[in-house]
Amino acid sequence: MSAQNAIAILDSMFDLFKQMGGGIALDLQWLEISRRLQLVRREVVWSADMAFVATKLKAHAAQYAATYEPHAGSDRIRKANADRLDKVVEHYSILRAHLEQQVPAA
């Protein structure tokens, strides 16, 4: 088990977030986020807090996928999409902070 491996897996999600931001295959991105979270879980000691944050991350990613609208030049829609994606990234950041606590000090 390695927190460093888990962080690397989690960080690989940023490409998925970028693709989600473009509205590309959102359901597939959500499934890949879920798969990578399972890989992260295998690498570290999984606390109740981490499980809660991971569940929120998946939920916000699913909400983003379900409610995404092409903005077609509309600033209102673009902002709504960006706000929902920010929630996904926020929970990613919280989960990453939990993982960083498991990295042994050098």
XYZ file of C-alpha atoms in Angstrom:
106
model
C 0.000 0.000 0.000
C 1.358 3.368 -0.944
C -0.075 6.809 -0.425
C 2.281 8.064 -3.148
C 0.724 5.637 -5.657
C -2.736 6.699 -4.535
C -1.894 10.371 -5.033
C -0.548 9.640 -8.530
C -3.769 7.810 -9.426
C -5.888 10.614 -7.994
C -3.860 13.270 -9.819
C -4.440 11.431 -13.093
C -8.079 12.493 -12.791
C -7.246 16.045 -13.835
C -7.332 14.979 -17.476
C -10.830 13.642 -16.839
C -11.890 16.945 -15.280
C -10.588 18.803 -18.338
C -12.578 16.519 -20.619
C -15.672 16.915 -18.460
C -15.272 20.677 -18.734
C -15.572 20.313 -22.475
C -18.640 18.115 -22.202
C -16.875 15.179 -23.870
C -18.390 11.748 -23.068
C -19.454 12.799 -19.582
C -20.872 9.422 -18.542
C -17.610 7.717 -19.486
C -15.628 10.291 -17.497
C -17.808 9.684 -14.444
C -17.285 5.925 -14.728
C -13.527 6.414 -15.041
C -13.492 8.656 -11.956
C -15.294 5.907 -10.034
C -12.828 3.293 -11.289
C -9.811 5.376 -10.289
C -11.250 6.013 -6.847
C -11.444 2.230 -6.393
C -7.762 1.983 -7.388
C -6.913 4.696 -4.850
C -8.838 2.815 -2.176
C -6.699 -0.286 -2.752
C -3.507 1.700 -2.172
C -4.186 3.320 1.212
C -5.832 2.884 4.565
C -9.350 4.065 3.749
C -10.947 6.052 6.567
C -14.604 6.945 6.984
C -13.744 10.570 6.168
C -12.080 9.538 2.923
C -15.053 7.353 1.991
C -17.392 10.282 2.628
C -15.332 12.689 0.507
C -14.935 10.121 -2.284
C -18.700 9.584 -2.306
C -19.259 13.332 -2.553
C -16.687 13.550 -5.356
C -18.497 10.838 -7.313
C -21.875 12.427 -6.605
C -20.776 15.863 -7.804
C -19.185 14.328 -10.903
C -22.438 12.473 -11.621
C -24.445 15.668 -11.109
C -22.126 17.526 -13.465
C -22.523 14.793 -16.088
C -26.312 14.785 -15.705
C -26.826 18.546 -15.776
C -24.142 19.692 -18.235
C -25.455 21.965 -20.972
C -23.472 23.169 -23.976
C -23.135 26.890 -23.328
C -23.602 28.052 -26.954
C -22.166 31.425 -25.989
C -24.338 31.859 -22.890
C -22.346 33.182 -19.943
C -25.051 32.025 -17.524
C -24.815 28.403 -18.699
C -21.009 28.536 -18.857
C -20.904 29.795 -15.244
C -23.363 27.134 -14.049
C -21.270 24.395 -15.679
C -18.062 25.854 -14.211
C -19.584 26.110 -10.724
C -20.639 22.442 -10.796
C -17.220 21.354 -12.050
C -15.589 23.440 -9.296
C -17.478 21.307 -6.738
C -15.954 18.177 -8.287
C -12.460 19.668 -8.089
C -13.085 20.891 -4.519
C -13.834 17.371 -3.308
C -10.863 16.019 -5.255
C -8.679 18.527 -3.347
C -10.096 17.459 0.004
C -9.504 13.783 -0.796
C -5.959 14.557 -1.927
C -5.288 16.343 1.369
C -6.390 13.206 3.245
C -4.013 11.128 1.127
C -1.120 13.512 1.728
C -1.531 12.920 5.462
C -0.665 9.260 4.856
C 2.641 9.990 3.106
C 5.486 9.233 5.520
C 7.698 12.192 6.383
C 11.103 12.086 4.726
